[in-house]
PDB file of C-alpha atoms and ligand atoms in Angstrom:
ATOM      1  CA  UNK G   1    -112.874 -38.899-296.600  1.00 94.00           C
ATOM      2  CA  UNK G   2    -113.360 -41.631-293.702  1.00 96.00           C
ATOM      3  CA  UNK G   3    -116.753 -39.628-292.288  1.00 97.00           C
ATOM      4  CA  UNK G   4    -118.124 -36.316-293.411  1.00 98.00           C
ATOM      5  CA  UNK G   5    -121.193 -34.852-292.271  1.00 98.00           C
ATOM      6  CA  UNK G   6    -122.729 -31.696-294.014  1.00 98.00           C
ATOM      7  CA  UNK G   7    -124.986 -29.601-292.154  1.00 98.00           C
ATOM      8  CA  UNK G   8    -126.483 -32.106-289.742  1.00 97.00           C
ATOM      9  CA  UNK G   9    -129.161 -31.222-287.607  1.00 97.00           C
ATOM     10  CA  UNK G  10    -130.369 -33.485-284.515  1.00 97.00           C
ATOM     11  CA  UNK G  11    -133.620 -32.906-282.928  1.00 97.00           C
ATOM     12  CA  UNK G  12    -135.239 -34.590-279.811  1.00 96.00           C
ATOM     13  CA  UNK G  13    -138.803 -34.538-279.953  1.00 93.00           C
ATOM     14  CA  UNK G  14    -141.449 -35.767-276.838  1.00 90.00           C
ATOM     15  CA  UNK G  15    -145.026 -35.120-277.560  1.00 88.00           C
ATOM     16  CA  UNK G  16    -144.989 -32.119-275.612  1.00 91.00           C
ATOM     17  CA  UNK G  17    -141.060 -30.298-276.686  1.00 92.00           C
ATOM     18  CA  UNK G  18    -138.923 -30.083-279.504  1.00 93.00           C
ATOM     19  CA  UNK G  19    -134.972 -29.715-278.491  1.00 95.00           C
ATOM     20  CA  UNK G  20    -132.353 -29.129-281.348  1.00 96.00           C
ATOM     21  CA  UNK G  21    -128.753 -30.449-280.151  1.00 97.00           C
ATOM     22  CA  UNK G  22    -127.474 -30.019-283.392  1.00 97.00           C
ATOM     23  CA  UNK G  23    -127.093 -27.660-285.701  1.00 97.00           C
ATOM     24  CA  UNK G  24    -125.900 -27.823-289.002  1.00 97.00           C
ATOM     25  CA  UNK G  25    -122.880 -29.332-288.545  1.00 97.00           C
ATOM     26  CA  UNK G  26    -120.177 -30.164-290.873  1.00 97.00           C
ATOM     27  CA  UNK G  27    -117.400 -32.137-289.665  1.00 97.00           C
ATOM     28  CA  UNK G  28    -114.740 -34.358-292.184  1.00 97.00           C
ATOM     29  CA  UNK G  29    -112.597 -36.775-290.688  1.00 97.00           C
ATOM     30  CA  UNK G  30    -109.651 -38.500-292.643  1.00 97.00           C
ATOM     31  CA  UNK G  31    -108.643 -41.863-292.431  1.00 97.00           C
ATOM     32  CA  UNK G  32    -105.881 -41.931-289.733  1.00 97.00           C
ATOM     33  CA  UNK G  33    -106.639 -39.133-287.427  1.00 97.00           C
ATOM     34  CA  UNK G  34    -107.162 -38.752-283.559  1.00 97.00           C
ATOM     35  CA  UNK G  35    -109.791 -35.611-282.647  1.00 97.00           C
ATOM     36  CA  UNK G  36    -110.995 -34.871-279.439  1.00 97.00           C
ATOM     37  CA  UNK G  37    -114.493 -33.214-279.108  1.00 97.00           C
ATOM     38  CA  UNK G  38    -114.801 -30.525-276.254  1.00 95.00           C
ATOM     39  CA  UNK G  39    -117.402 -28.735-274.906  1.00 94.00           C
ATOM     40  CA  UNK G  40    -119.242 -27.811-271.735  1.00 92.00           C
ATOM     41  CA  UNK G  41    -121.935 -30.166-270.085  1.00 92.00           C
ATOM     42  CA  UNK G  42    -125.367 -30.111-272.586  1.00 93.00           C
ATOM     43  CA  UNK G  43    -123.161 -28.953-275.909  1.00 95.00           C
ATOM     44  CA  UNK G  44    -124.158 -31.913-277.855  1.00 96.00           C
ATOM     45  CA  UNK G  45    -120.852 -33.808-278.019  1.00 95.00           C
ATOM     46  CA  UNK G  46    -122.391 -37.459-276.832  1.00 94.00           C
ATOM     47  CA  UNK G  47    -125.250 -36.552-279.285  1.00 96.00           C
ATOM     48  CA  UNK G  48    -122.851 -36.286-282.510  1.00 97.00           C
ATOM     49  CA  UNK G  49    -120.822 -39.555-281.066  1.00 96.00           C
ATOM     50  CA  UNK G  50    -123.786 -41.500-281.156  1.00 95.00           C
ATOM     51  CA  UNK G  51    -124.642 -40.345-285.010  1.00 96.00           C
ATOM     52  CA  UNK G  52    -121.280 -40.846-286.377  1.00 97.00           C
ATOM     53  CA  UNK G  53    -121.219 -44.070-284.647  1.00 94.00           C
ATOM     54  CA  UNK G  54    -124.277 -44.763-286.276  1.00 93.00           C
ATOM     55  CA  UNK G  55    -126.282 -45.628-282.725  1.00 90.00           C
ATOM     56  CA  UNK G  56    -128.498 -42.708-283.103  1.00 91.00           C
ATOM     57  CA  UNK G  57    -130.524 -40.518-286.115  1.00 93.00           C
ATOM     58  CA  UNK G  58    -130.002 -37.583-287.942  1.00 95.00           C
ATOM     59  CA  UNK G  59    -132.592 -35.339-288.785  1.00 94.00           C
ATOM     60  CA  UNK G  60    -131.347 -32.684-291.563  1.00 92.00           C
ATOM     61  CA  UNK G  61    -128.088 -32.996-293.972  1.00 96.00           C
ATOM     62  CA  UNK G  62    -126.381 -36.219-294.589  1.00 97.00           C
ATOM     63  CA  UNK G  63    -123.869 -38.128-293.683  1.00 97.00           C
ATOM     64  CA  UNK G  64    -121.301 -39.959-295.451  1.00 97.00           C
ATOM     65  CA  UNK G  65    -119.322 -43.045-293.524  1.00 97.00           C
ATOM     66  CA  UNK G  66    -116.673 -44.718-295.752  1.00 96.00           C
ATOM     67  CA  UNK G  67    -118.520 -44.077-299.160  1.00 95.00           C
ATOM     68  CA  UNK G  68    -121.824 -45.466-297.414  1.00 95.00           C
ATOM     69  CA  UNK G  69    -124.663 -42.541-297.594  1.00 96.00           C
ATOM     70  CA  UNK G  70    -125.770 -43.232-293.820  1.00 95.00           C
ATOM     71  CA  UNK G  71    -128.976 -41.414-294.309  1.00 92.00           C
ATOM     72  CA  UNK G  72    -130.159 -43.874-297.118  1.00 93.00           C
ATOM     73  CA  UNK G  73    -129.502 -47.226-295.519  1.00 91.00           C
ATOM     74  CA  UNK G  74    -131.639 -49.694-294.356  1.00 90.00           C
ATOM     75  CA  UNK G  75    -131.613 -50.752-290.738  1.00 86.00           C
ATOM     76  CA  UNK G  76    -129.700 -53.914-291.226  1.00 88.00           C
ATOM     77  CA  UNK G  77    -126.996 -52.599-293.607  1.00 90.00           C
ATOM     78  CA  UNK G  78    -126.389 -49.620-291.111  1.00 91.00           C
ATOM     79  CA  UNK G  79    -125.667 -52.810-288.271  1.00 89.00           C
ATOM     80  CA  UNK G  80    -123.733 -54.077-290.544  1.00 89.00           C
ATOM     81  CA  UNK G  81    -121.595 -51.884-291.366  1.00 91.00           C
ATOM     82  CA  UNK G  82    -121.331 -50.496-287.925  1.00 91.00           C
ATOM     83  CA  UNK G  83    -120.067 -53.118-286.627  1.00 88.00           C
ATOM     84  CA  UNK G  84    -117.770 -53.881-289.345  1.00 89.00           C
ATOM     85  CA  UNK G  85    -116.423 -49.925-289.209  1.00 95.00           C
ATOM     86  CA  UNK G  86    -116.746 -48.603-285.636  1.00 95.00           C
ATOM     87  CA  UNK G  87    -115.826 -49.714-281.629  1.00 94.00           C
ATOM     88  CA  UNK G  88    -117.497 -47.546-279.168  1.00 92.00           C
ATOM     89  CA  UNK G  89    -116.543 -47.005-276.031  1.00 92.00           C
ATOM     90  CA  UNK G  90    -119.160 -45.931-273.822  1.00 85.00           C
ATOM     91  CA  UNK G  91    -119.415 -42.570-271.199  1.00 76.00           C
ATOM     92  CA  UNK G  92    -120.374 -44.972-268.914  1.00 80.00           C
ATOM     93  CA  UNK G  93    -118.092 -48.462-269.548  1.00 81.00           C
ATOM     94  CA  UNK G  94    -121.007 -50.257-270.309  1.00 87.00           C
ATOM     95  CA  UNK G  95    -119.597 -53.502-269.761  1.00 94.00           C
ATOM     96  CA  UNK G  96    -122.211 -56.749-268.657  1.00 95.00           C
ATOM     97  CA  UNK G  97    -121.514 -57.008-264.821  1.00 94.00           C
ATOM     98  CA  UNK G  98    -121.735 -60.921-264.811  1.00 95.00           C
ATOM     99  CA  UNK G  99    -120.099 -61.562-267.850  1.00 96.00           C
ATOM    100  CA  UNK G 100    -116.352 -62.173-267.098  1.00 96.00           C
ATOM    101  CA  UNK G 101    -113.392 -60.096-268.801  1.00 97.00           C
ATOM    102  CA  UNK G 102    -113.474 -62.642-271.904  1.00 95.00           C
ATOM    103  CA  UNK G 103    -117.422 -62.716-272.810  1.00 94.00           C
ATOM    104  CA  UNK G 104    -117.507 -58.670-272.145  1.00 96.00           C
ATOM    105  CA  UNK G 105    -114.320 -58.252-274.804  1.00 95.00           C
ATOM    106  CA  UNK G 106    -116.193 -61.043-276.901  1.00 93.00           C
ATOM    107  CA  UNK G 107    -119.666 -58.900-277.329  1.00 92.00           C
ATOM    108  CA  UNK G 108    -118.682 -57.589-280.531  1.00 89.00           C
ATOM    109  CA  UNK G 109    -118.036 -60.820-281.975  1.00 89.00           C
ATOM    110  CA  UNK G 110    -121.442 -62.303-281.391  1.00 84.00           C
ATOM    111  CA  UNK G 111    -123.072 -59.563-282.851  1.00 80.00           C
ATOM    112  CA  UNK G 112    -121.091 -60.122-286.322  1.00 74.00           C
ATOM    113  CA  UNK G 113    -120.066 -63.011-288.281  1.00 72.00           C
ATOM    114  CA  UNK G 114    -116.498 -63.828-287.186  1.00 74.00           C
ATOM    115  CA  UNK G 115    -116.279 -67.912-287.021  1.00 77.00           C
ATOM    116  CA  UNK G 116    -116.376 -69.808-283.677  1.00 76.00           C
ATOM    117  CA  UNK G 117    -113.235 -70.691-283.893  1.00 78.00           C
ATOM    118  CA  UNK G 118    -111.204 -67.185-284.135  1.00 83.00           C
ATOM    119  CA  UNK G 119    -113.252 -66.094-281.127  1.00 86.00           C
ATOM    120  CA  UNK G 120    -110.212 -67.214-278.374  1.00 90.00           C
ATOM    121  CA  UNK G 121    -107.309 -65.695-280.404  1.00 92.00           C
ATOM    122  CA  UNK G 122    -109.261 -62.385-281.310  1.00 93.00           C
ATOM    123  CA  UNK G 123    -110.059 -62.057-277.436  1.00 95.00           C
ATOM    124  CA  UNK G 124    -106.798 -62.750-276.173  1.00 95.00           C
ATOM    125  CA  UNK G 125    -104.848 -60.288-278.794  1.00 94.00           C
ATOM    126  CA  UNK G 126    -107.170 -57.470-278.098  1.00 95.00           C
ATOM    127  CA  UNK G 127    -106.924 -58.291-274.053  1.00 95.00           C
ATOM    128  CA  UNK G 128    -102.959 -58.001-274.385  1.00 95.00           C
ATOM    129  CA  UNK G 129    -103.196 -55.144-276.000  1.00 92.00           C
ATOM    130  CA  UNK G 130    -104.799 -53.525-273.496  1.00 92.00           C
ATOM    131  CA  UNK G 131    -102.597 -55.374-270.499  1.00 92.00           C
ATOM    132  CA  UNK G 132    -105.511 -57.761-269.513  1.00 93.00           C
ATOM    133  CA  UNK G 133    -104.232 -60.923-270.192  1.00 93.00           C
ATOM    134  CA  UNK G 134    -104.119 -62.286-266.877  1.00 93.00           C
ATOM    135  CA  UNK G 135    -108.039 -60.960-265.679  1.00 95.00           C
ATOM    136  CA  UNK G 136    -109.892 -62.661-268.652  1.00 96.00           C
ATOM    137  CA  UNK G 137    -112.020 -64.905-266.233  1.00 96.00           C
ATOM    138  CA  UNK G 138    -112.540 -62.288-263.603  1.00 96.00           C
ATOM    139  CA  UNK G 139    -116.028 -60.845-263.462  1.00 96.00           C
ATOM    140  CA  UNK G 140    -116.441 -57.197-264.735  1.00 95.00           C
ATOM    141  CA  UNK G 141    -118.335 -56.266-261.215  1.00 94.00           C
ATOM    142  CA  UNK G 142    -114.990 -57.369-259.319  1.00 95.00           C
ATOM    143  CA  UNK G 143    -112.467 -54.880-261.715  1.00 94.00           C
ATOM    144  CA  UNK G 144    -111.269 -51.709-260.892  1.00 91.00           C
ATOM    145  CA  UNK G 145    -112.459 -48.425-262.910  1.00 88.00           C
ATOM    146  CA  UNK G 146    -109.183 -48.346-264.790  1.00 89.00           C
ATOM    147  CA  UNK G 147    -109.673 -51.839-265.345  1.00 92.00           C
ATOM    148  CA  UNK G 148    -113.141 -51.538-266.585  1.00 93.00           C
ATOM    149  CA  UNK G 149    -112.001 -49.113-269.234  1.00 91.00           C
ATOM    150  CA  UNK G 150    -109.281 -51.430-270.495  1.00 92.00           C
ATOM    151  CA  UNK G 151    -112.216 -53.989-270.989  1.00 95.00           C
ATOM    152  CA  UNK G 152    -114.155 -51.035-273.151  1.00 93.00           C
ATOM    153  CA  UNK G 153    -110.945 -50.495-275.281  1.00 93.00           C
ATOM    154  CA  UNK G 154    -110.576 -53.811-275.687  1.00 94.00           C
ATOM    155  CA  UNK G 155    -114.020 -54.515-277.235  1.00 94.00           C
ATOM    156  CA  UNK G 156    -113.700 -51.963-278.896  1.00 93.00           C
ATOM    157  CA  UNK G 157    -110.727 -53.081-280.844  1.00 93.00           C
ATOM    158  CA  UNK G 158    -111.752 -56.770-280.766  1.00 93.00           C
ATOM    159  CA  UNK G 159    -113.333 -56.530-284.657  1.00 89.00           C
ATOM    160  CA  UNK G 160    -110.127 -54.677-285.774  1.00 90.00           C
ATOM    161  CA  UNK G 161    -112.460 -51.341-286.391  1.00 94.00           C
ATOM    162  CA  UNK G 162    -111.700 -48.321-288.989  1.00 96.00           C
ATOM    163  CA  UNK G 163    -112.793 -46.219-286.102  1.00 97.00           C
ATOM    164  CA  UNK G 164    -113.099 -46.287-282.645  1.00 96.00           C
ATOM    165  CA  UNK G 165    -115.194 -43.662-281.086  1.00 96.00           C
ATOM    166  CA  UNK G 166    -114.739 -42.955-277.079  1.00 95.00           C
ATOM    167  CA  UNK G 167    -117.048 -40.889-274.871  1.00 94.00           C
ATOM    168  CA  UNK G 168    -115.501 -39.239-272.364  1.00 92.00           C
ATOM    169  CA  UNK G 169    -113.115 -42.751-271.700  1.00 90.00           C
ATOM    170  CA  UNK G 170    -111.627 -40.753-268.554  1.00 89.00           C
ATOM    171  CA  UNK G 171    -114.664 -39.123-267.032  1.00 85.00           C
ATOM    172  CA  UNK G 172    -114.270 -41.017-263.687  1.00 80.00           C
ATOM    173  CA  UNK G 173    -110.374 -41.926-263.540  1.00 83.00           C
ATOM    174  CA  UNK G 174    -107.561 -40.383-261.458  1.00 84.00           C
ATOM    175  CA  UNK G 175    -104.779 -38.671-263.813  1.00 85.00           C
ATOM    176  CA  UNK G 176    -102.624 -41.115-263.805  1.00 86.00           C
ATOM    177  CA  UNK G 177    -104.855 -43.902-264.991  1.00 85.00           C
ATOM    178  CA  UNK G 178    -106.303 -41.779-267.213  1.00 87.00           C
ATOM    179  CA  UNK G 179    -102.437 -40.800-268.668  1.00 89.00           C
ATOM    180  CA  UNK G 180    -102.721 -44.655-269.367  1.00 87.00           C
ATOM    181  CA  UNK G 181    -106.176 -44.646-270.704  1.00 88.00           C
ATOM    182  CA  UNK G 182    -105.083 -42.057-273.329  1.00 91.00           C
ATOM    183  CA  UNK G 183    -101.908 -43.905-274.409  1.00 92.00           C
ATOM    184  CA  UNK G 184    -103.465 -47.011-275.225  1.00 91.00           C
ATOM    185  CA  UNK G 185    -105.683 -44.784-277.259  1.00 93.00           C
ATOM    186  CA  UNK G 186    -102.721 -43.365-279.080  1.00 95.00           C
ATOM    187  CA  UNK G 187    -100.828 -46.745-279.606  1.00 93.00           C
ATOM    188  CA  UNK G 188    -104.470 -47.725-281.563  1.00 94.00           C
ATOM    189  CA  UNK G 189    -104.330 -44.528-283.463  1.00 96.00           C
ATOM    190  CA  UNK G 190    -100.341 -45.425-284.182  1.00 96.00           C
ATOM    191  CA  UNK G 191    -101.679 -48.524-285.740  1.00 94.00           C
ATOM    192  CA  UNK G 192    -104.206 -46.826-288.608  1.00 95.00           C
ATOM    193  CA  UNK G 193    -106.748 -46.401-286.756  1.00 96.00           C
ATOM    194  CA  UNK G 194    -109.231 -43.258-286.356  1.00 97.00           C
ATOM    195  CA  UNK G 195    -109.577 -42.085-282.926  1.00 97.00           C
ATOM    196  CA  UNK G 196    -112.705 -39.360-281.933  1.00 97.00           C
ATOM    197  CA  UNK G 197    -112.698 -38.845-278.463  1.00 97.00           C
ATOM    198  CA  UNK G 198    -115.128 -36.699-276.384  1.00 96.00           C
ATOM    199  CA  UNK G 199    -113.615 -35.344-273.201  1.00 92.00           C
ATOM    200  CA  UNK G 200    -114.055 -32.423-270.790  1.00 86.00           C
ATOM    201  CA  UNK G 201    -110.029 -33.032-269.757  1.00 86.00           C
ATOM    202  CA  UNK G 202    -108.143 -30.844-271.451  1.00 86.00           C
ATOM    203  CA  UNK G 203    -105.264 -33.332-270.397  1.00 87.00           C
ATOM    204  CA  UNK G 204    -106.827 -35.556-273.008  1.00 90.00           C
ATOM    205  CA  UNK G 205    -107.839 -33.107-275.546  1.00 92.00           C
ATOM    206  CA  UNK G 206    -103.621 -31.807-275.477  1.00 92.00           C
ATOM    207  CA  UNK G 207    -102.749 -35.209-276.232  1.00 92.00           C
ATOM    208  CA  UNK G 208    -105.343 -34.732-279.737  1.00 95.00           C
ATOM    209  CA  UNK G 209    -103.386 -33.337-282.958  1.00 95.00           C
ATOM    210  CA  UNK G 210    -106.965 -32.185-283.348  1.00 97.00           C
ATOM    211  CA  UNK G 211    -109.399 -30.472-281.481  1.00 97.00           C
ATOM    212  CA  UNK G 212    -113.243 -29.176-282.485  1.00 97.00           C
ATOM    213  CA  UNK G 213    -115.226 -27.408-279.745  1.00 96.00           C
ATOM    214  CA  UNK G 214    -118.769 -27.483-279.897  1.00 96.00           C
ATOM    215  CA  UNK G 215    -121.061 -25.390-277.842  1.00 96.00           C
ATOM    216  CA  UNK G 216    -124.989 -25.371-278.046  1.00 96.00           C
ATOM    217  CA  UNK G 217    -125.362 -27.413-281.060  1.00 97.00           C
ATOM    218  CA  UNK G 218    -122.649 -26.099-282.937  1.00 97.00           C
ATOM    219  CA  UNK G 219    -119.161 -26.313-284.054  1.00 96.00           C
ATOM    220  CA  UNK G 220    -117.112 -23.235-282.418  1.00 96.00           C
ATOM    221  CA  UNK G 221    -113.351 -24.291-283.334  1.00 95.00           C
ATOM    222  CA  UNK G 222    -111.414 -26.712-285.054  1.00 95.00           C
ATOM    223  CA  UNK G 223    -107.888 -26.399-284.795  1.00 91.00           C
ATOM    224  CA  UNK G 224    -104.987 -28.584-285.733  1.00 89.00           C
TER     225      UNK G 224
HETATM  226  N1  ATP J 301    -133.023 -38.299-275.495  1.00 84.64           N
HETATM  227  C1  ATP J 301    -133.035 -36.956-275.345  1.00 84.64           C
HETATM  228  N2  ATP J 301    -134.206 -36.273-275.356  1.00 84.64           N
HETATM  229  C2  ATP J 301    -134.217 -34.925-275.233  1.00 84.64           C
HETATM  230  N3  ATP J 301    -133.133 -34.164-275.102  1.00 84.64           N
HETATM  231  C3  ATP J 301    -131.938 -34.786-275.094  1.00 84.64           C
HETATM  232  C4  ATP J 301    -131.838 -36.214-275.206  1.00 84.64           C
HETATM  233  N4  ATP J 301    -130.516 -36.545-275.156  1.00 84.64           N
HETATM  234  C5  ATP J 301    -129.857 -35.383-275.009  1.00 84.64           C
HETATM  235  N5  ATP J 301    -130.694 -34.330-274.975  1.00 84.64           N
HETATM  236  C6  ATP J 301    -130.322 -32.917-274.850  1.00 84.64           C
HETATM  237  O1  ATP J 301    -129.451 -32.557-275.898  1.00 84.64           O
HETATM  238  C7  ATP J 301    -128.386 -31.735-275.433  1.00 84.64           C
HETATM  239  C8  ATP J 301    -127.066 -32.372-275.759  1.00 84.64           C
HETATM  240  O2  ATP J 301    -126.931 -33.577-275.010  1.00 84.64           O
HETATM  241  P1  ATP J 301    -125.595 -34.449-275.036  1.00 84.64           P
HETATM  242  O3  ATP J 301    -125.845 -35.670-274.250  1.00 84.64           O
HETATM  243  O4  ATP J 301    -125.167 -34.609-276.453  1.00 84.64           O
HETATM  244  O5  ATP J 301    -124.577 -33.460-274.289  1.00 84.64           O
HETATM  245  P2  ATP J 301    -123.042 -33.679-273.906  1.00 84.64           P
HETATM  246  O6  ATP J 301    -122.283 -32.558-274.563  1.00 84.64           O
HETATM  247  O7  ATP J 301    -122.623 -35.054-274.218  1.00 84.64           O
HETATM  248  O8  ATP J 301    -123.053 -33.436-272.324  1.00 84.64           O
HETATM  249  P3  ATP J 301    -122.220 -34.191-271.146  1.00 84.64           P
HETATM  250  O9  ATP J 301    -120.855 -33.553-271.175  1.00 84.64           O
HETATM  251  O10 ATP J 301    -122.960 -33.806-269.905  1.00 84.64           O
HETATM  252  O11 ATP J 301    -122.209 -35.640-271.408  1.00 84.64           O
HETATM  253  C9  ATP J 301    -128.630 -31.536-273.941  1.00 84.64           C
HETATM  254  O12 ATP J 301    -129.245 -30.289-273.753  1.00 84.64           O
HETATM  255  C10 ATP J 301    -129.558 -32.663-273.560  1.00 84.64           C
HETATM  256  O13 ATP J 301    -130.435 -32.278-272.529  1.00 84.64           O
HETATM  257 MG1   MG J 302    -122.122 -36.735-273.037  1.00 84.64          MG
END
């Protein structure tokens, strides 16, 4: 099993309040699959992203990420092998406004230990991939919203991930560039790699062999 979680619990904590947005939630995910995540506004579905991506902690059960017990690593192996394993792509783009197309798509790279030298062609395949070949020295600020996505995917898939994990990679597209959005995520998926994707759009959660509903913390359905 690619990731498998077993009764995870995720609590926010201030000094004053105590919020659980998880609770005890098992989810296993197989090599191969695309599963959409549903839920209402609040339900916890950005909150169990961000742990299976590894970006954020768990606080009861344990999770298990390609035969790596999450819960037991070390800060630096957990980098490691996040960025070896998973491309995120953010609820809100996240792309570097000044960087152009190329250095935004490149981010990944930086962070791991892919040589100089394969930087160019690993930018360029994962920009065609993603129909951006011709806007790699355009600034992010100066793309459209469908464009800015495309970007996203394509650092995403820059590091050839196991898993790419999208938050809701439509929220603020018209339908049809979000039809587009959502094939480019499928032609990924085509390819051998796992697709979780959070969404409100039940346009994009149809086009998901799988779908889990969470509401309040916890897992409500899970259908194929
Ligand atoms: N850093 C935080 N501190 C305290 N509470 C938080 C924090 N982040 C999220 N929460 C709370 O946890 C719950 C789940 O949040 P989460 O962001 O996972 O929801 P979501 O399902 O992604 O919602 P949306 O569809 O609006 O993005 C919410 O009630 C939210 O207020
Ligand atoms: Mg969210």
């Amino acid at each position: 099993m690619l990731i498998e979680l077993r009764k995870v619990d995720k609590i926010y904590r201030s000094s004053t309040v105590s919020f659980q947005a998880l609770k005890e939630v098992d989810l296993s995910v197989e090599e191969g699959e695309m599963v959409a995540i549903c839920g209402r506004s609040g339900a916890g579905k950005s909150t169990l992203l961000h742990i299976i991506g590894c970006i954020d902690a768990f606080d009861g059960g344990s999770y298990c990420l390609d035969g790596n017990d999450v819960g037991k690593l070390r800060d630096g192996q957990l980098s490691k092998i996040r960025n070896r394993l998973i491309g995120f792509i953010m609820q809100d783009f996240a792309l570097v406004p000044k960087f152009t197309v190329f250095d935004n798509i490149a981010i990944p790279l930086y962070l791991g230990d892919i040589k100089m030298r394969k930087f160019q062609s690993a930018v360029q395949e994962a920009a065609a991939e993603v129909g951006l070949s011709g806007l790699l020295g355009k600034k992010a600020n100066q793309l459209s919203g469908g464009q800015k996505q495309r970007v996203a995917i394509a650092r995403a898939i820059v590091n050839s991930p196991k898993i790419i994990l999208a938050d809701e990679p439509t929220g603020a597209l018209d339908a049809a560039t979000a039809g587009e959005i959502i094939r480019l995520l499928k032609q990924q998926n085509e390819k051998g790699i796992t697709v979780i994707v959070v969404t409100h759009d039940n346009t994009v959660a149809a086009a998901c062999p799988r779908v889990i509903r969470i509401g309040d913390g916890r897992i409500l359905s899970d259908e194929k």
